[in-house]
mmCIF file of C-alpha atoms in Angstrom:
data_model
loop_
_atom_site.group_PDB
_atom_site.id
_atom_site.type_symbol
_atom_site.label_atom_id
_atom_site.label_comp_id
_atom_site.label_asym_id
_atom_site.label_seq_id
_atom_site.Cartn_x
_atom_site.Cartn_y
_atom_site.Cartn_z
ATOM 1 C CA MET A 697 70.990 50.721 136.324
ATOM 2 C CA ASN A 698 74.237 52.599 135.526
ATOM 3 C CA LYS A 699 77.602 50.671 134.825
ATOM 4 C CA LEU A 700 81.009 51.906 134.080
ATOM 5 C CA PRO A 701 80.878 52.625 130.446
ATOM 6 C CA GLU A 702 82.325 50.361 128.180
ATOM 7 C CA LEU A 703 83.751 50.003 124.162
ATOM 8 C CA ILE A 704 82.852 46.634 122.697
ATOM 9 C CA VAL A 705 84.815 45.922 119.465
ATOM 10 C CA LEU A 706 82.395 44.345 116.600
ATOM 11 C CA SER A 707 84.372 43.374 114.297
ATOM 12 C CA SER A 708 88.348 43.198 113.262
ATOM 13 C CA GLU A 709 90.746 40.298 114.931
ATOM 14 C CA ASN A 710 89.620 41.872 118.720
ATOM 15 C CA LYS A 711 85.187 41.069 118.130
ATOM 16 C CA GLY A 712 84.653 40.515 121.041
ATOM 17 C CA ASN A 713 86.820 42.972 123.627
ATOM 18 C CA SER A 714 85.770 45.087 125.457
ATOM 19 C CA PHE A 715 87.091 48.722 127.301
ATOM 20 C CA THR A 716 86.184 49.631 130.348
ATOM 21 C CA LEU A 717 86.183 53.446 130.422
ATOM 22 C CA LYS A 718 87.190 55.096 134.180
ATOM 23 C CA ASN A 719 89.340 57.510 133.332
ATOM 24 C CA LYS A 720 88.277 61.758 132.221
ATOM 25 C CA ALA A 721 90.065 61.080 128.576
ATOM 26 C CA TYR A 722 91.134 58.529 126.748
ATOM 27 C CA THR A 723 93.821 58.470 123.357
ATOM 28 C CA CYS A 724 92.489 56.275 120.884
ATOM 29 C CA GLY A 725 94.462 55.213 117.382
ATOM 30 C CA ARG A 726 96.994 53.459 115.925
ATOM 31 C CA SER A 727 99.980 54.666 117.712
ATOM 32 C CA ALA A 728 100.851 51.904 120.326
ATOM 33 C CA ASP A 729 100.708 55.453 122.740
ATOM 34 C CA SER A 730 97.486 55.886 122.726
ATOM 35 C CA ASP A 731 95.439 54.505 125.831
ATOM 36 C CA ILE A 732 92.868 52.960 123.082
ATOM 37 C CA HIS A 733 95.290 50.977 120.191
ATOM 38 C CA PHE A 734 94.294 49.356 117.121
ATOM 39 C CA ALA A 735 96.761 47.673 114.558
ATOM 40 C CA ASP A 736 93.805 48.479 112.035
ATOM 41 C CA LEU A 737 96.360 50.737 109.160
ATOM 42 C CA THR A 738 92.626 52.870 108.415
ATOM 43 C CA ILE A 739 92.600 53.965 111.720
ATOM 44 C CA SER A 740 94.983 56.960 112.346
ATOM 45 C CA SER A 741 97.853 56.937 114.695
ATOM 46 C CA ASP A 742 96.074 59.732 116.522
ATOM 47 C CA HIS A 743 92.762 59.053 115.964
ATOM 48 C CA CYS A 744 90.016 60.515 118.514
ATOM 49 C CA GLU A 745 89.190 61.174 121.767
ATOM 50 C CA PHE A 746 86.477 59.922 124.553
ATOM 51 C CA VAL A 747 86.448 62.523 127.193
ATOM 52 C CA ARG A 748 83.961 61.807 130.269
ATOM 53 C CA THR A 749 81.387 64.690 130.700
ATOM 54 C CA ASN A 750 80.256 66.056 133.659
ATOM 55 C CA LYS A 751 77.469 63.960 133.715
ATOM 56 C CA GLY A 752 79.470 61.123 133.614
ATOM 57 C CA ILE A 753 79.112 59.682 130.369
ATOM 58 C CA TYR A 754 81.733 60.218 127.383
ATOM 59 C CA SER A 755 81.786 62.926 124.487
ATOM 60 C CA LEU A 756 83.998 61.533 121.226
ATOM 61 C CA THR A 757 86.257 63.703 119.322
ATOM 62 C CA ASP A 758 87.240 63.068 115.931
ATOM 63 C CA LYS A 759 90.862 64.177 116.073
ATOM 64 C CA ASP A 760 90.624 65.921 112.620
ATOM 65 C CA THR A 761 91.879 62.373 110.908
ATOM 66 C CA THR A 762 91.397 61.244 106.924
ATOM 67 C CA ASN A 763 89.470 58.525 107.444
ATOM 68 C CA GLY A 764 87.176 60.112 109.978
ATOM 69 C CA THR A 765 85.090 59.026 112.809
ATOM 70 C CA LYS A 766 81.563 57.587 112.198
ATOM 71 C CA VAL A 767 78.666 57.383 114.481
ATOM 72 C CA ASN A 768 75.651 55.112 113.850
ATOM 73 C CA ASN A 769 76.614 55.903 109.875
ATOM 74 C CA GLN A 770 77.432 59.531 109.862
ATOM 75 C CA TYR A 771 80.928 61.306 110.303
ATOM 76 C CA ILE A 772 81.103 63.192 113.525
ATOM 77 C CA GLU A 773 83.415 66.119 114.679
ATOM 78 C CA ASN A 774 81.728 65.803 118.206
ATOM 79 C CA VAL A 775 79.265 64.109 119.580
ATOM 80 C CA VAL A 776 78.167 63.177 122.882
ATOM 81 C CA LEU A 777 77.446 59.031 123.062
ATOM 82 C CA LYS A 778 74.039 57.363 124.006
ATOM 83 C CA ASN A 779 73.954 53.928 124.886
ATOM 84 C CA GLY A 780 74.180 51.616 121.930
ATOM 85 C CA ASP A 781 76.039 54.114 119.536
ATOM 86 C CA ILE A 782 77.995 51.996 117.118
ATOM 87 C CA ILE A 783 81.149 53.603 116.320
ATOM 88 C CA LYS A 784 83.395 53.711 113.319
ATOM 89 C CA LEU A 785 87.454 54.073 113.083
ATOM 90 C CA GLY A 786 88.508 53.242 109.749
ATOM 91 C CA ASN A 787 87.440 49.403 109.245
ATOM 92 C CA THR A 788 87.037 48.699 113.072
ATOM 93 C CA GLU A 789 83.627 49.154 114.720
ATOM 94 C CA LEU A 790 82.768 49.470 118.524
ATOM 95 C CA LEU A 791 79.558 49.360 120.392
ATOM 96 C CA TYR A 792 79.167 51.944 123.078
ATOM 97 C CA SER A 793 77.590 51.099 126.075
ATOM 98 C CA CYS A 794 76.685 52.290 129.460
ATOM 99 C CA GLU A 795 73.733 50.450 130.574
ATOM 100 C CA GLU A 796 73.772 46.750 132.203
ATOM 101 C CA GLY A 797 73.222 43.975 129.988
ATOM 102 C CA LYS A 798 71.799 45.459 126.958
ATOM 103 C CA PHE A 799 74.106 44.303 124.281
ATOM 104 C CA LYS A 800 76.981 41.054 125.813
ATOM 105 C CA GLU A 801 75.041 38.278 124.732
ATOM 106 C CA GLN A 802 74.387 39.647 121.275
ATOM 107 C CA ILE A 803 77.972 40.779 120.567
ATOM 108 C CA LEU A 804 79.143 37.412 119.630
ATOM 109 C CA PHE A 805 76.428 37.137 116.864
ATOM 110 C CA ASP A 806 76.703 40.436 115.166
ATOM 111 C CA THR A 807 77.671 41.294 112.023
ATOM 112 C CA ARG A 808 78.454 44.187 109.768
ATOM 113 C CA THR A 809 75.315 42.414 107.542
ATOM 114 C CA LYS A 810 73.067 42.468 110.230
ATOM 115 C CA ILE A 811 71.531 38.377 109.404
ATOM 116 C CA ASP A 812 70.951 36.914 112.531
ATOM 117 C CA LEU A 813 73.360 34.259 112.865
ATOM 118 C CA THR A 814 71.106 32.237 115.121
ATOM 119 C CA LYS A 815 68.389 31.513 112.855
ATOM 120 C CA VAL A 816 71.269 30.370 110.099
ATOM 121 C CA GLY A 817 70.900 26.832 109.385
ATOM 122 C CA ASP A 818 67.216 26.036 110.950
ATOM 123 C CA GLY A 819 66.082 24.265 107.840
ATOM 124 C CA VAL A 820 68.020 26.495 105.488
ATOM 125 C CA ASP A 821 70.509 24.734 102.970
ATOM 126 C CA ILE A 822 73.504 27.336 102.758
ATOM 127 C CA GLU A 823 75.411 26.811 99.296
ATOM 128 C CA GLU A 824 78.835 28.328 98.774
ATOM 129 C CA MET A 825 79.632 31.578 96.899
ATOM 130 C CA LYS A 826 81.303 31.340 93.787
ATOM 131 C CA ASN A 827 84.065 33.907 94.065
ATOM 132 C CA PHE A 828 83.404 36.492 91.301
ATOM 133 C CA SER A 829 87.104 38.241 91.456
ATOM 134 C CA PRO A 830 88.468 38.660 88.742
ATOM 135 C CA PHE A 831 92.057 37.999 90.912
ATOM 136 C CA SER A 832 90.508 34.717 92.007
ATOM 137 C CA LYS A 833 92.272 31.279 91.025
ATOM 138 C CA GLU A 834 88.866 30.136 88.741
ATOM 139 C CA ASN A 835 89.708 32.946 86.324
ATOM 140 C CA SER A 836 93.290 31.521 85.792
ATOM 141 C CA LYS A 837 91.974 29.784 82.079
ATOM 142 C CA PHE A 838 89.815 32.986 81.380
ATOM 143 C CA LYS A 839 92.670 35.006 82.154
ATOM 144 C CA ALA A 840 94.566 32.902 79.502
ATOM 145 C CA MET A 841 91.944 32.603 76.647
ATOM 146 C CA ILE A 842 92.158 36.529 77.023
ATOM 147 C CA ALA A 843 95.650 36.892 76.516
ATOM 148 C CA ARG A 844 95.779 34.709 74.208
ATOM 149 C CA LYS A 845 93.252 36.368 72.132
ATOM 150 C CA ALA A 846 95.082 39.593 72.673
ATOM 151 C CA THR A 847 98.451 38.278 71.374
ATOM 152 C CA LEU A 848 96.381 37.007 68.135
ATOM 153 C CA TYR A 849 94.982 40.800 67.091
ATOM 154 C CA ILE A 850 98.557 42.551 68.041
ATOM 155 C CA PHE A 851 99.982 39.891 65.837
ATOM 156 C CA ILE A 852 97.465 40.888 63.076
ATOM 157 C CA LEU A 853 97.373 44.349 63.398
ATOM 158 C CA LEU A 854 101.458 43.989 62.706
ATOM 159 C CA GLY A 855 101.125 42.101 59.645
ATOM 160 C CA ILE A 856 97.892 44.345 58.518
ATOM 161 C CA LEU A 857 100.729 47.376 58.947
ATOM 162 C CA ILE A 858 103.686 45.957 57.782
ATOM 163 C CA VAL A 859 102.130 44.882 54.437
ATOM 164 C CA ALA A 860 100.195 48.204 54.120
ATOM 165 C CA LEU A 861 104.064 49.633 54.730
ATOM 166 C CA LEU A 862 105.500 47.562 52.136
ATOM 167 C CA ALA A 863 102.182 48.787 49.709
ATOM 168 C CA TRP A 864 103.358 52.538 50.605
ATOM 169 C CA LEU A 865 106.613 52.068 49.543
ATOM 170 C CA PHE A 866 106.005 50.204 46.215
ATOM 171 C CA VAL A 867 103.907 52.674 44.740
ATOM 172 C CA ILE A 868 105.843 55.977 45.651
ATOM 173 C CA VAL A 869 109.009 54.342 44.710
#
């Protein structure tokens, strides 16, 4: 049985929210004037438009945006949406659903990495991952050591340069 199409947010702070599509057309973007509004800075102010076709399904049109619009990980200009399509606007992912009961139960467990969170913890020990970021607090000792070594090398090079200049002056004079 068909139902009213909806967009279900898969990522961002709006995860789990949905937008039921009833009108002929919807604008979507970062602008507060958009029919469907997201506060994601990677989404253009006037990013895309959803338009209902004569068959009652929706098409999606990118409005020549900087970051583009993807459907099922492919950049699009205009596409007719199918049930289960994943739409990516900037960093926000949406699921297009137009069939009854297909995705609602799964939505809270979906992740971008496709990890089945319902199976995590079934006898598997999860260890904390080390932060490898060069900007982490853990690396502050390493950064201080590098800075000390760099300072030492600069002073050694300056000393060598001064000795070379003095030797050159005494040879010429």
